[in-house]
XYZ file of C-alpha atoms in Angstrom:
347
model
C -2.480 -11.944 19.131
C -4.085 -8.974 17.023
C -7.684 -7.466 18.050
C -9.898 -6.457 15.336
C -11.635 -3.468 17.074
C -14.771 -1.235 15.891
C -14.925 -0.351 12.513
C -15.747 3.672 12.020
C -17.618 4.118 8.600
C -18.991 7.527 7.024
C -20.885 8.754 4.014
C -21.867 12.239 2.337
C -24.476 14.299 2.707
C -25.786 13.936 -0.884
C -28.045 11.224 -1.627
C -29.064 9.437 -5.049
C -31.669 7.146 -5.179
C -32.822 4.080 -7.095
C -35.370 6.404 -8.927
C -32.949 9.150 -9.246
C -30.485 6.675 -11.811
C -32.743 4.495 -13.116
C -34.572 8.270 -15.052
C -31.196 9.876 -15.092
C -30.259 7.203 -17.329
C -33.116 7.020 -19.467
C -32.446 11.103 -20.364
C -28.573 11.004 -20.593
C -28.950 7.190 -22.673
C -32.728 7.849 -24.415
C -30.696 6.433 -27.050
C -28.860 3.810 -26.201
C -28.849 0.728 -28.012
C -28.743 -1.528 -24.614
C -30.595 0.894 -22.913
C -32.976 -2.089 -21.872
C -30.474 -4.104 -20.235
C -29.072 -1.288 -18.216
C -31.881 -0.703 -16.826
C -32.609 -4.327 -15.949
C -29.267 -4.199 -15.383
C -29.044 -1.156 -12.247
C -32.851 -2.597 -11.096
C -31.862 -5.403 -10.451
C -28.380 -3.882 -8.052
C -30.569 -4.183 -4.279
C -29.295 -0.667 -3.826
C -31.995 1.414 -3.009
C -29.645 4.248 -2.421
C -26.712 5.894 -2.628
C -24.282 8.523 -1.051
C -21.948 10.644 -3.272
C -19.447 13.764 -2.200
C -20.525 16.138 -4.356
C -24.396 17.090 -5.743
C -25.770 15.641 -8.512
C -25.565 17.797 -10.940
C -22.251 18.478 -10.408
C -21.004 14.569 -10.285
C -22.305 14.340 -13.676
C -19.784 17.027 -15.098
C -16.032 16.224 -16.186
C -13.869 19.083 -15.756
C -10.374 17.050 -16.502
C -8.114 14.325 -14.357
C -6.820 17.668 -13.024
C -10.378 19.116 -10.581
C -10.696 15.881 -10.008
C -7.636 14.503 -8.304
C -8.104 18.252 -6.777
C -11.624 17.766 -5.706
C -10.080 14.213 -4.581
C -7.638 15.050 -2.086
C -9.828 17.792 -0.829
C -12.616 15.840 0.157
C -9.916 13.253 1.649
C -8.804 16.131 3.750
C -11.956 16.580 4.846
C -13.450 13.647 5.720
C -10.893 10.948 7.075
C -10.550 12.847 10.509
C -13.428 12.446 12.182
C -13.916 8.581 10.854
C -9.870 7.857 12.273
C -10.608 9.493 15.629
C -13.826 7.542 15.656
C -11.985 4.408 15.245
C -9.527 4.973 17.375
C -11.919 5.461 19.933
C -13.291 2.233 19.624
C -9.771 0.921 20.165
C -9.311 2.985 23.100
C -5.988 5.088 21.501
C -5.024 7.757 20.628
C -2.733 8.941 16.873
C 0.385 8.562 19.166
C -0.435 5.072 19.523
C -0.816 3.981 16.442
C 2.290 2.313 14.591
C 1.532 2.233 11.104
C -1.167 3.186 8.574
C -3.272 1.489 6.302
C -4.739 4.111 3.209
C -6.477 2.200 1.287
C -8.204 3.790 -2.290
C -8.659 2.708 -5.904
C -10.533 6.051 -7.142
C -8.239 8.517 -6.555
C -4.377 9.191 -6.679
C -1.621 10.786 -4.882
C 1.993 10.444 -4.163
C 3.023 11.030 -1.615
C -0.035 8.717 0.475
C -2.500 10.543 2.269
C -1.037 8.567 4.983
C 2.131 11.408 4.948
C -0.902 14.338 5.428
C -2.902 12.057 8.056
C 1.060 11.887 10.205
C 1.337 15.731 9.509
C -1.654 17.354 10.162
C -3.250 14.327 12.608
C -1.208 13.886 15.565
C 0.982 10.412 14.317
C 4.217 9.833 15.437
C 7.042 10.603 12.524
C 7.905 7.280 13.087
C 4.157 6.143 11.820
C 4.994 2.833 9.049
C 3.063 3.644 6.318
C 1.505 1.070 3.823
C -0.609 2.806 0.962
C -2.374 -0.438 -1.004
C -3.975 1.317 -4.588
C -4.380 -1.489 -6.807
C -6.537 -4.334 -4.937
C -9.861 -2.303 -5.971
C -12.865 -3.803 -3.710
C -10.818 -6.610 -2.289
C -8.493 -3.747 -0.267
C -10.361 -3.678 2.764
C -9.791 -7.068 3.549
C -6.379 -7.414 2.311
C -5.528 -4.430 4.257
C -6.390 -6.234 7.527
C -4.288 -8.696 6.387
C -1.202 -6.707 6.463
C -2.365 -5.149 9.321
C -1.955 -8.565 11.145
C 1.412 -9.269 9.857
C 2.311 -6.238 10.880
C 1.283 -6.929 13.848
C 3.384 -9.743 14.000
C 6.529 -9.130 13.347
C 5.960 -5.860 15.544
C 4.097 -7.698 18.519
C 1.934 -5.080 20.555
C 1.425 -2.737 17.994
C -1.488 -0.602 16.472
C -2.352 -0.383 12.802
C -5.002 2.380 11.685
C -6.642 1.598 8.709
C -8.336 4.190 6.246
C -10.382 3.193 3.528
C -11.096 6.333 1.878
C -13.030 5.628 -1.581
C -14.966 8.141 -3.936
C -16.221 6.044 -6.780
C -18.522 8.659 -8.174
C -15.938 10.640 -9.379
C -14.507 7.814 -11.556
C -17.678 9.083 -13.809
C -17.372 9.023 -17.174
C -20.218 10.232 -19.944
C -18.455 9.635 -22.771
C -17.927 5.681 -21.398
C -21.607 3.945 -22.885
C -20.538 0.221 -22.657
C -22.912 -1.520 -20.475
C -20.541 -2.356 -17.612
C -19.736 1.338 -16.709
C -23.530 2.360 -17.112
C -23.966 -1.004 -14.104
C -21.598 0.538 -12.406
C -22.946 4.129 -12.478
C -25.581 2.359 -10.791
C -24.028 0.459 -8.377
C -21.297 2.336 -6.693
C -21.154 5.235 -3.798
C -18.709 6.701 -1.775
C -17.699 7.000 1.567
C -14.940 6.790 4.668
C -14.291 3.495 6.651
C -12.062 3.604 8.851
C -10.510 0.357 11.867
C -8.006 -0.003 13.972
C -5.611 -3.625 14.483
C -5.046 -3.425 17.926
C -1.605 -5.443 19.357
C -3.143 -6.071 22.736
C -6.765 -7.133 24.406
C -9.438 -4.852 23.055
C -13.488 -5.989 22.367
C -13.412 -7.494 18.675
C -12.058 -10.574 16.579
C -8.814 -11.798 16.960
C -7.453 -12.349 14.389
C -6.400 -16.094 14.114
C -5.354 -16.579 9.953
C -5.626 -13.956 6.758
C -5.137 -15.236 3.314
C -5.232 -14.879 0.443
C -6.919 -16.541 -2.899
C -6.776 -15.737 -7.055
C -8.784 -16.842 -10.052
C -6.403 -17.859 -12.629
C -6.393 -16.426 -16.044
C -9.300 -13.762 -14.626
C -6.953 -10.028 -14.435
C -9.707 -8.580 -17.220
C -12.998 -8.790 -15.627
C -11.817 -6.219 -13.330
C -9.954 -3.150 -13.906
C -9.629 -0.359 -14.887
C -8.489 1.318 -18.363
C -6.268 4.470 -17.675
C -6.999 7.469 -20.261
C -7.116 11.150 -20.394
C -9.790 11.271 -19.044
C -8.768 9.522 -15.581
C -10.376 5.896 -15.086
C -13.163 3.393 -16.683
C -14.038 0.727 -15.148
C -13.932 -2.366 -16.772
C -16.317 -4.956 -15.903
C -16.729 -8.688 -17.168
C -20.078 -10.339 -17.611
C -18.525 -13.056 -16.357
C -17.631 -11.758 -12.662
C -20.709 -12.674 -10.831
C -19.783 -16.629 -11.687
C -16.240 -16.376 -10.113
C -18.532 -17.310 -6.558
C -18.319 -20.895 -8.027
C -14.948 -20.538 -8.310
C -13.940 -18.954 -5.051
C -16.139 -20.707 -2.484
C -13.783 -23.811 -2.810
C -11.288 -21.864 -1.322
C -13.277 -20.187 1.272
C -13.867 -23.444 2.699
C -10.340 -24.832 1.981
C -9.237 -21.274 4.044
C -11.434 -22.146 7.027
C -10.167 -25.491 7.112
C -7.174 -24.317 7.969
C -8.417 -23.528 10.952
C -9.201 -26.858 11.654
C -12.970 -25.934 11.074
C -14.855 -26.624 8.607
C -17.498 -23.569 6.641
C -20.832 -24.639 8.653
C -18.759 -23.532 11.395
C -18.489 -20.651 11.084
C -21.146 -17.951 12.936
C -21.023 -15.260 11.401
C -20.182 -13.381 8.096
C -18.501 -10.618 6.771
C -19.089 -10.669 3.078
C -17.993 -7.656 0.033
C -20.902 -7.562 -1.415
C -20.779 -6.725 -5.153
C -23.850 -7.671 -6.324
C -26.916 -9.605 -5.385
C -26.127 -12.422 -7.545
C -21.956 -12.308 -5.307
C -24.438 -13.319 -2.525
C -25.996 -15.323 -4.071
C -24.323 -18.104 -5.740
C -21.890 -17.731 -2.464
C -24.546 -18.941 -0.007
C -25.204 -21.578 -3.191
C -21.504 -23.454 -3.483
C -20.500 -22.820 0.246
C -23.915 -24.992 1.236
C -25.442 -22.123 4.064
C -28.089 -20.248 4.588
C -28.572 -17.195 2.518
C -28.874 -15.297 5.306
C -26.379 -15.368 6.787
C -25.453 -12.218 4.397
C -28.477 -9.987 5.264
C -26.499 -7.707 6.942
C -24.048 -7.242 4.166
C -27.211 -7.106 1.422
C -28.173 -4.248 4.037
C -25.445 -2.638 3.327
C -25.417 -2.406 -0.476
C -28.192 -1.575 -0.269
C -28.066 1.438 1.893
C -25.083 2.662 0.855
C -24.093 0.610 -2.785
C -20.781 -0.816 -3.517
C -18.232 1.485 -1.401
C -15.246 -0.334 -2.692
C -12.784 -1.614 -0.171
C -14.583 0.015 2.640
C -18.277 -2.862 2.506
C -16.122 -5.231 5.081
C -15.855 -2.358 7.060
C -19.347 -1.308 7.054
C -20.783 -5.311 7.559
C -18.724 -5.646 10.696
C -19.801 -1.894 11.910
C -23.069 -3.501 11.513
C -22.350 -6.288 13.118
C -20.555 -4.189 16.233
C -24.096 -2.260 16.678
C -25.833 -4.934 16.429
C -23.905 -7.020 18.905
C -24.759 -9.863 16.867
C -21.435 -11.838 17.831
C -21.165 -12.765 21.303
C -17.117 -14.677 23.070
C -16.447 -17.647 21.729
C -18.339 -17.120 18.239
C -16.458 -17.396 14.839
C -16.377 -14.280 11.830
C -15.592 -15.088 7.765
C -14.084 -11.716 6.257
C -13.893 -11.526 2.881
C -13.221 -9.460 0.218
C -13.285 -9.575 -3.770
C -11.893 -7.323 -6.078
C -9.752 -6.763 -9.217
C -7.242 -10.215 -10.364
C -10.045 -11.462 -9.483
C -8.886 -12.093 -6.225
C -10.421 -12.702 -2.278
C -9.026 -11.165 0.838
C -10.388 -13.832 3.675
C -9.986 -13.524 7.272
C -10.999 -15.883 10.052
C -11.356 -14.550 13.664
C -12.898 -15.650 16.989
C -15.016 -12.864 19.135
C -14.066 -11.675 22.534
């Protein structure tokens, strides 16, 4: 069965701390009627630092959508190759061994997709299948694992490379004064991550089942409003409460593998914010310590969108946290409201 191997993750060199974010918010939005609320929400994110692809002063500018797209492409081309190479090395594979590439990103747009550039420039075969995923936001990391699993099952023995390229800082909108947007300015970070779903035996998580769940009538709760200035992030205040609805779905999904949720040994969960993790612990009826690794990703990198679940999984590998036969539930949450899930067993 397909195996999810060790991910590779890289964050940019420019760092923004929580203190810098709070002070900048005070300065830029000094007259905002809900400044105190925005500061409190940012302070409660649990994000101590984030990494961004440009120096802070450059990030605060908005040169227009054309120039931002150019920056996105330049940064992607510079940062994807070493991460992709490390992920393939972790799976003991080369570019010529990859049968499909899934590139996921919700923070920039290119056509053809970045996978086309990768095939042309990085040594992949010309018959490599491309699977671009652009509109699932933070859930896309889990969705890409699901689609890679589907492809590998349909084409036994095939290998799929997943690349998550998220430069959230390029979505900064200086004139958007909604509280949800101000919160996002203190929550999201930039990262590139990659992982291989291998079609033959490797060390990693043997994928047993993948699935999706949608919370009905929540399609407007997380979204982009597309304007002349680019993507404007919309975040409804009801989003954190969706774990009460999604927790039973996660339990039902796990039960499809003839297990109960308390038989899962490890949890690789999207760290959208501390409230999400707190509520998920409550409604799943499991110890909050199960999400400690997710909290570390949030604390050190912020919400890095589709790359979050790959970073949490990487940390599990680095800490040798899993042993033979132990089970893992991976789940990413994003627009829809959508949950993308996977259950696997460590070998």
